[in-house]
mmCIF file of C-alpha atoms in Angstrom:
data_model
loop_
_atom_site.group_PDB
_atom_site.id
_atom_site.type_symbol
_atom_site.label_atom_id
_atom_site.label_comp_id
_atom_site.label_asym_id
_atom_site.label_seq_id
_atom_site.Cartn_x
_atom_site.Cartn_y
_atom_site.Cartn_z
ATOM 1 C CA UNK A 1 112.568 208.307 29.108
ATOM 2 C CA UNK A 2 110.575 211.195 30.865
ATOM 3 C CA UNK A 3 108.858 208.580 33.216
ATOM 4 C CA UNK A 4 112.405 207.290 34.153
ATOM 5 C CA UNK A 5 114.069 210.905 34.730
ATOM 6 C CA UNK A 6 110.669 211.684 37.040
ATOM 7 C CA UNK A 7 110.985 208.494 38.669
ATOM 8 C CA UNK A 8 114.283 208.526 39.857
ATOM 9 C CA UNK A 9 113.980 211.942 41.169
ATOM 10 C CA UNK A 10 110.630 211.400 43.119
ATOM 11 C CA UNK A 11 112.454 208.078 44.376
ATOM 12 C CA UNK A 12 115.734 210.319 45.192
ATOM 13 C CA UNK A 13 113.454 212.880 47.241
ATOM 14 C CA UNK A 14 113.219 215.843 44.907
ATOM 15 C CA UNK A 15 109.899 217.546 44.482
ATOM 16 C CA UNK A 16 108.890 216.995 40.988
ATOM 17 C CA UNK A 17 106.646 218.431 38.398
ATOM 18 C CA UNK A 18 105.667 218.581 35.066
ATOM 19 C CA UNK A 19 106.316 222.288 33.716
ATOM 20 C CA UNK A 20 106.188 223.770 30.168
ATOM 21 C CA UNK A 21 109.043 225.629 28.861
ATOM 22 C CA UNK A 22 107.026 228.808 28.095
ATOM 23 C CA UNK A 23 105.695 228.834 31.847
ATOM 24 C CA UNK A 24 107.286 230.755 34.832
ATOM 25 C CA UNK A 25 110.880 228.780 35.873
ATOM 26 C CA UNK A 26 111.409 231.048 38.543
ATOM 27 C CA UNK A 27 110.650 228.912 41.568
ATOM 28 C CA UNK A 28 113.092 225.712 39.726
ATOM 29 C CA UNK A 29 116.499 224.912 40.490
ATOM 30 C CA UNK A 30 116.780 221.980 37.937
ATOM 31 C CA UNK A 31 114.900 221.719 34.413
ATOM 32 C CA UNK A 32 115.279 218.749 32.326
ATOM 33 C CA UNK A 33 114.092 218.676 28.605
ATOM 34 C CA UNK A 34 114.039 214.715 27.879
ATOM 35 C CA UNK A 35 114.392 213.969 23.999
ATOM 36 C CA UNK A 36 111.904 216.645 22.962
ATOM 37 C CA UNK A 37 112.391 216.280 19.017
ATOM 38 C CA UNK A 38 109.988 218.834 18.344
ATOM 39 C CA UNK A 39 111.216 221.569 19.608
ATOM 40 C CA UNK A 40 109.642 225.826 19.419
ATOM 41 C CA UNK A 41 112.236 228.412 18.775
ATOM 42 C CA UNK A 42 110.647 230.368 20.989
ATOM 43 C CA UNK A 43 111.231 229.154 24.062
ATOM 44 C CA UNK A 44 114.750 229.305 24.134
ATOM 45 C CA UNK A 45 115.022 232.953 25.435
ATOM 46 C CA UNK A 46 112.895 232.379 28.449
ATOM 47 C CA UNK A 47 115.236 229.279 29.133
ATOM 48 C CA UNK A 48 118.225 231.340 28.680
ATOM 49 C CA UNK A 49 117.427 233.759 31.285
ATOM 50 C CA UNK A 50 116.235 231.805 33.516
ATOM 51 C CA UNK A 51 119.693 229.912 33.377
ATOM 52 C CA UNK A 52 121.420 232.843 33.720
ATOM 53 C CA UNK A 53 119.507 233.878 37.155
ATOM 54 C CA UNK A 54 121.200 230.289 37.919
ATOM 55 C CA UNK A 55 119.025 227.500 36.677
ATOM 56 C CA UNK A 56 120.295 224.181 35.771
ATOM 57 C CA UNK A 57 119.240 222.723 32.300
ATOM 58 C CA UNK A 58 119.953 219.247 31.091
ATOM 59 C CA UNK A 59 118.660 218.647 27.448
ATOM 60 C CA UNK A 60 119.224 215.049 26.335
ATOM 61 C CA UNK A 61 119.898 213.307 23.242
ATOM 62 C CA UNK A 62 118.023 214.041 19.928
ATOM 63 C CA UNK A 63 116.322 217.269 21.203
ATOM 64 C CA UNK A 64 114.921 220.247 18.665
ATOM 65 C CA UNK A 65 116.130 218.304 16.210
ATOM 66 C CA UNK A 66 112.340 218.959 14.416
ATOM 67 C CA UNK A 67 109.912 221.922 14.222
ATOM 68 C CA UNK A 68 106.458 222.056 15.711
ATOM 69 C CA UNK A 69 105.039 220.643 12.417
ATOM 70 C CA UNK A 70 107.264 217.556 13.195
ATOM 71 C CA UNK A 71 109.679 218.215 9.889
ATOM 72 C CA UNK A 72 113.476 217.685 10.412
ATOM 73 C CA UNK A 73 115.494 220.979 10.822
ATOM 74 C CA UNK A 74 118.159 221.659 8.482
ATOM 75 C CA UNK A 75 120.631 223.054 11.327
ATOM 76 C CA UNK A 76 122.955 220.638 13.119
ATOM 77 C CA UNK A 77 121.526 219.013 16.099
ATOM 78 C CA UNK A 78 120.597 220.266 19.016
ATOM 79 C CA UNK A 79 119.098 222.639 16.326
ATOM 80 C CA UNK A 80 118.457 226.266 17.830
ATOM 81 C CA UNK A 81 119.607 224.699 21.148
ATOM 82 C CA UNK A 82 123.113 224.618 20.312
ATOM 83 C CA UNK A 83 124.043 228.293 20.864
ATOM 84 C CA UNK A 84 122.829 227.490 24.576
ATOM 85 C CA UNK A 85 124.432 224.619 25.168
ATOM 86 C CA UNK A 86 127.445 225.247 23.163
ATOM 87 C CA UNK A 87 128.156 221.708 21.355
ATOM 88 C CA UNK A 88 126.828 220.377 17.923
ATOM 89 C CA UNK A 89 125.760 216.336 17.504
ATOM 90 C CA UNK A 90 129.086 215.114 14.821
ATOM 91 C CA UNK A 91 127.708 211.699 15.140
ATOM 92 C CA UNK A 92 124.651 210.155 16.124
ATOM 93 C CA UNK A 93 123.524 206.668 15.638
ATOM 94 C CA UNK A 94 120.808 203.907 17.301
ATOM 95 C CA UNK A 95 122.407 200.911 19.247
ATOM 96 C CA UNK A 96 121.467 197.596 18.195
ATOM 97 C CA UNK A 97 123.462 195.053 19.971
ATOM 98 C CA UNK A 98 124.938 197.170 22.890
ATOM 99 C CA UNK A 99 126.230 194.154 24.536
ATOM 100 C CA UNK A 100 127.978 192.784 21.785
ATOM 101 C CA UNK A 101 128.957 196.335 20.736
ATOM 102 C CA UNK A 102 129.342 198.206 24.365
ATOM 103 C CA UNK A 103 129.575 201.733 24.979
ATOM 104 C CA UNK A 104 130.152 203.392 28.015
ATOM 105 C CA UNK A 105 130.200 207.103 29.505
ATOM 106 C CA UNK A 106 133.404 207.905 31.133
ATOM 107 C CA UNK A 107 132.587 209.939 34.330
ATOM 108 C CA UNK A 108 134.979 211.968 36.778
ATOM 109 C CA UNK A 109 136.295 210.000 39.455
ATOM 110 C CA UNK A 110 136.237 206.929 37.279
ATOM 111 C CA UNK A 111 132.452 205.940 37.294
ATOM 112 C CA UNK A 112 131.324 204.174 34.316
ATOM 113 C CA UNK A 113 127.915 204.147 32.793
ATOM 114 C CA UNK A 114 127.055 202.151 30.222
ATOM 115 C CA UNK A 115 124.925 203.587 26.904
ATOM 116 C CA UNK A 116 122.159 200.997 25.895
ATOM 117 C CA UNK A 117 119.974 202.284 23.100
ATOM 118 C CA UNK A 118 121.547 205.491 21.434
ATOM 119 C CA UNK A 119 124.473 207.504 21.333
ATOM 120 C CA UNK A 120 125.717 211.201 20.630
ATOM 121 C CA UNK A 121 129.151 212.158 19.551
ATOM 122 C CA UNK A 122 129.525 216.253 20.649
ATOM 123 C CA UNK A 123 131.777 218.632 19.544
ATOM 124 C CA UNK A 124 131.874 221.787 21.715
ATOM 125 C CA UNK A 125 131.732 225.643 19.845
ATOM 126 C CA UNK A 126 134.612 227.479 19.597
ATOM 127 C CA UNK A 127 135.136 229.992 22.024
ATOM 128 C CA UNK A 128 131.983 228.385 24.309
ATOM 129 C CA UNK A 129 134.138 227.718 27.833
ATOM 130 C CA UNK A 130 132.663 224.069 27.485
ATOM 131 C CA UNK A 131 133.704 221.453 29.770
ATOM 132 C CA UNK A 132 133.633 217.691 28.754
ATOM 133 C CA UNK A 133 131.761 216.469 32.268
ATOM 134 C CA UNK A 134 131.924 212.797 30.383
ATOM 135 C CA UNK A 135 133.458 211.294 27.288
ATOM 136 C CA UNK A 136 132.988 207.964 25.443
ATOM 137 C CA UNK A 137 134.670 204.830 25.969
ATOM 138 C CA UNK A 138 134.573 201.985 23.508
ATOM 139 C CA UNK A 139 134.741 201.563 19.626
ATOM 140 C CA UNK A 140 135.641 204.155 17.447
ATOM 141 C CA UNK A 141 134.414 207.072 19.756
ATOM 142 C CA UNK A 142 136.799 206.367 22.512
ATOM 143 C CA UNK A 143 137.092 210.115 24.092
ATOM 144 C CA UNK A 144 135.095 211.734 21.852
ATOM 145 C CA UNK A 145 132.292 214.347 23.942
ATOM 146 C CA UNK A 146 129.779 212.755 25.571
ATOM 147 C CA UNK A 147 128.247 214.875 27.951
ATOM 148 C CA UNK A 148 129.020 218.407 27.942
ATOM 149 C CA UNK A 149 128.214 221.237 30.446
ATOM 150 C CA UNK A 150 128.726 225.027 30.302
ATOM 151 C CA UNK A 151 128.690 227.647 32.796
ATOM 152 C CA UNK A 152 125.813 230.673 31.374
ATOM 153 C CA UNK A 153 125.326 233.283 33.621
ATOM 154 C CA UNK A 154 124.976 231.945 37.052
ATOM 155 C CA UNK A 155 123.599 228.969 36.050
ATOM 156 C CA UNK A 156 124.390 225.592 33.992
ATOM 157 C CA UNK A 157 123.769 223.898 30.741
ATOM 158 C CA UNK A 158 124.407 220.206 30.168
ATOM 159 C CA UNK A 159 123.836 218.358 26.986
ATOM 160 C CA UNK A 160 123.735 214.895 27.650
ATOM 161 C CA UNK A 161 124.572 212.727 24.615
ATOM 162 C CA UNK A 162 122.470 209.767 25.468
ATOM 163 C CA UNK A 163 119.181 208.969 26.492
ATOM 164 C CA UNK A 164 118.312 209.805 30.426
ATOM 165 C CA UNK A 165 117.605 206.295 31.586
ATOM 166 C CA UNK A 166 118.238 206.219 35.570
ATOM 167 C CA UNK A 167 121.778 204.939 36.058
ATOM 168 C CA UNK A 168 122.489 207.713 33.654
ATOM 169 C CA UNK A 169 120.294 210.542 36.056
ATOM 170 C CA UNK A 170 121.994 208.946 39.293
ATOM 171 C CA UNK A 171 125.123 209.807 37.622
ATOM 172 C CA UNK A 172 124.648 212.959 36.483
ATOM 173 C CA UNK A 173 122.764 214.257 39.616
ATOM 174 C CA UNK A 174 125.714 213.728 41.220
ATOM 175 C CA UNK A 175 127.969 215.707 38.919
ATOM 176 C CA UNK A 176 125.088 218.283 39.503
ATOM 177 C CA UNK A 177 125.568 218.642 42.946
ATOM 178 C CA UNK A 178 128.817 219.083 43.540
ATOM 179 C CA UNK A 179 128.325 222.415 41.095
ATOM 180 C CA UNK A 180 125.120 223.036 42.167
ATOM 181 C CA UNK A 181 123.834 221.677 45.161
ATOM 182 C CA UNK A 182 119.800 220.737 43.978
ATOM 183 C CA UNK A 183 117.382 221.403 47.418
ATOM 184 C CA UNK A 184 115.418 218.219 48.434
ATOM 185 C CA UNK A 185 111.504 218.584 48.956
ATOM 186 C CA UNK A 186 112.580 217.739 52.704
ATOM 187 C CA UNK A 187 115.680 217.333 54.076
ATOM 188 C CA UNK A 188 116.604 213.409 55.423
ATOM 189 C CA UNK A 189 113.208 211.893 53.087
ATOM 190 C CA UNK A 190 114.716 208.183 52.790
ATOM 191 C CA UNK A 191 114.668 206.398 49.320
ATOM 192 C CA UNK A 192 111.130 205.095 48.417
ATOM 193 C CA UNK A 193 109.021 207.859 50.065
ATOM 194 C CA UNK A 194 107.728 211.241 48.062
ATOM 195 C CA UNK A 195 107.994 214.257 49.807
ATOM 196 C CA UNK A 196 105.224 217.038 48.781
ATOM 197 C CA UNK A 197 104.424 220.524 49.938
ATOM 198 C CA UNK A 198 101.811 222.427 48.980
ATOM 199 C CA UNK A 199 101.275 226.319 50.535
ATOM 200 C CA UNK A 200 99.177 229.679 50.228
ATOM 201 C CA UNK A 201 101.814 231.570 51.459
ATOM 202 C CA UNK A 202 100.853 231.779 55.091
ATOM 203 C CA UNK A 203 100.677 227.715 55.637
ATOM 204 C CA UNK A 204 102.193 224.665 54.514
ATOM 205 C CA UNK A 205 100.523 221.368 54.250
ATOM 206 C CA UNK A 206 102.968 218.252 53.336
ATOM 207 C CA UNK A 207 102.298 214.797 51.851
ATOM 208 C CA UNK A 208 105.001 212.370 52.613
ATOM 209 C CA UNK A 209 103.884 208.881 50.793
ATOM 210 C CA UNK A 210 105.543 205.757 50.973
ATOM 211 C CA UNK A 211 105.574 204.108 47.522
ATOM 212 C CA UNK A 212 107.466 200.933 48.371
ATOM 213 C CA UNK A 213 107.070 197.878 49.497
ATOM 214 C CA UNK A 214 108.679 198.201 52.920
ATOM 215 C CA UNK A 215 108.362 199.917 55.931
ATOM 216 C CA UNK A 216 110.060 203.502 55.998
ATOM 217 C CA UNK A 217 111.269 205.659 58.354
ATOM 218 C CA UNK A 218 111.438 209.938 58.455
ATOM 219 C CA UNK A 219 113.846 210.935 61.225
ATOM 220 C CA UNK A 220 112.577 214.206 61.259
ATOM 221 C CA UNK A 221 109.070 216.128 60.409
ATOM 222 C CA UNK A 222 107.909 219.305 60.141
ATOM 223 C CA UNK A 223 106.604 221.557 63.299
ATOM 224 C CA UNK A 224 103.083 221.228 62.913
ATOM 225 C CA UNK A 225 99.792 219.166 63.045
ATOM 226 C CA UNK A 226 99.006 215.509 62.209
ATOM 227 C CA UNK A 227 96.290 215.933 60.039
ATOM 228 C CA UNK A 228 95.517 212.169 60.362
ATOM 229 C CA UNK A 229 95.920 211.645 63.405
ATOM 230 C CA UNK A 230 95.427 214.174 65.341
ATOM 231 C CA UNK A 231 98.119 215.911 67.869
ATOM 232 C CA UNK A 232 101.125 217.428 66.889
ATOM 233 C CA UNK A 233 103.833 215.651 64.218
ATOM 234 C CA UNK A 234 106.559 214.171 66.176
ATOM 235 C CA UNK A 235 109.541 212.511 64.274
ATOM 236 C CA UNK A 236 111.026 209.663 63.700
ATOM 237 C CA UNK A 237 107.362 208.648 62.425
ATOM 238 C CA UNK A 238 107.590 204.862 60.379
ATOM 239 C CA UNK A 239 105.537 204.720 57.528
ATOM 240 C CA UNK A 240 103.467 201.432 56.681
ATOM 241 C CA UNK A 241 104.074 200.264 52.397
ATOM 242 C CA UNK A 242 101.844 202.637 50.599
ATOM 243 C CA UNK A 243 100.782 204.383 53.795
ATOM 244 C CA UNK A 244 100.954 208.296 53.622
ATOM 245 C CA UNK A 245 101.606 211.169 56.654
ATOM 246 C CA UNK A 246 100.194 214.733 56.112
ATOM 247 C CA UNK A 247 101.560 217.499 58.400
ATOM 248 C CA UNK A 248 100.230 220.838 58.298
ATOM 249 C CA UNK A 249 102.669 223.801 59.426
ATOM 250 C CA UNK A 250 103.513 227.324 59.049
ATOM 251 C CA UNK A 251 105.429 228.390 56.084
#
């Protein structure tokens, strides 16, 4: 599931990395733990404050649910995540046959997304302001907690019942954004084509590849230098499938 939640961001035009939780969040907007069973007590003060300076964390299903020696932990799931994200698991179970046996996450507005391989009954803490950003729809958890989110500091926590396959991320990013608006690597990158930037501090040099299979075109580029090919970077610029610009500019 951590391939899917990277690929539909890279494909949506967010700069993404890969980022341990003890390293410094300070430069992230959004952090996403995907299904991390094992899970180090530890590192859940240096996520706190950094969601309390105003980062957004989304920890899906069946996280810290183990220790680092991979034994299950005797507190209710999301283990010593819970405080944080305000909710325990009440019900948690593998899905077999989810077309026979459907379930689907009820989002604002109406949107429907359907749950194919597990899913999370939540029950929000007393007294933790939660909001219910999704509830379940079908079978015997018909509006019971699905996704949850709660305000800490100046920041968010969402605990996301489910596992993060893409129509769930598209989803959710959206629910994000209207809360939290997430910055794109560059502003106007279409769908299909990575945007990268990589700087000392005084210049900026950025990779915009086209990973599809079709033609794709940047309105707009940075003020800078072709590295390429030479002369200065003029937008709209149409990238070949698989073909790749690099601009240098100043920071």
């Amino acid at each position: 599931m951590a391939r899917e939640v990277h690929g539909h961001l890279l494909q949506t035009g967010y700069a993404v990395g890969c980022v341990h939780p003890s390293d410094d969040l300070s430069d992230l907007a959004l952090y996403v733990i995907p299904h991390w069973a094992a899970f180090d007590p530890a590192w859940v003060a240096p996520l706190r404050k950094w969601v309390e300076a105003g980062g957004v964390l989304v920890i899906g299903a069946r996280t810290a649910t183990k220790d680092l020696n991979n034994h299950v932990v005797a507190a209710t799931p999301p283990g010593v995540l819970s405080e944080l994200a305000g909710v325990t698991v009440e019900e948690y179970g593998r899905q077999n046959a989810p077309e026979e046996r459907p379930l689907w996450l009820q989002m604002p507005g109406g949107a429907q997304v359907q749950s194919r391989q597990w899913y999370e009954a939540l029950r929000p803490l007393d007294g933790a302001a939660v909001e219910v950003l999704a509830a379940w729809k079908g079978r015997h958890l018909d509006g019971q907690t699905a996704i949850s989110l709660r305000p800490v500091g100046k920041g968010l926590v969402l605990y996301v019942g489910t596992y993060l396959t893409a129509p769930v991320m598209e989803t959710l990013l959206a629910e994000i954004e209207k809360r939290c608006p997430l910055p794109k690597a560059w502003p106007g990158t279409p769908a299909g084509v990575q945007a990268v930037c990589r700087t000392d501090g005084e210049k900026a040099v950025w990779f915009f590849i086209n990973v599809s299979d079709a033609p794709a075109v940047i309105e707009s580029l940075p003020e800078g230098a072709d590295l390429l090919n030479g002369g200065p970077a003029a937008g709209p610029l149409t990238l070949a499938p698989n073909d790749v610009a690099v601009i240098q500019s100043k920071r």
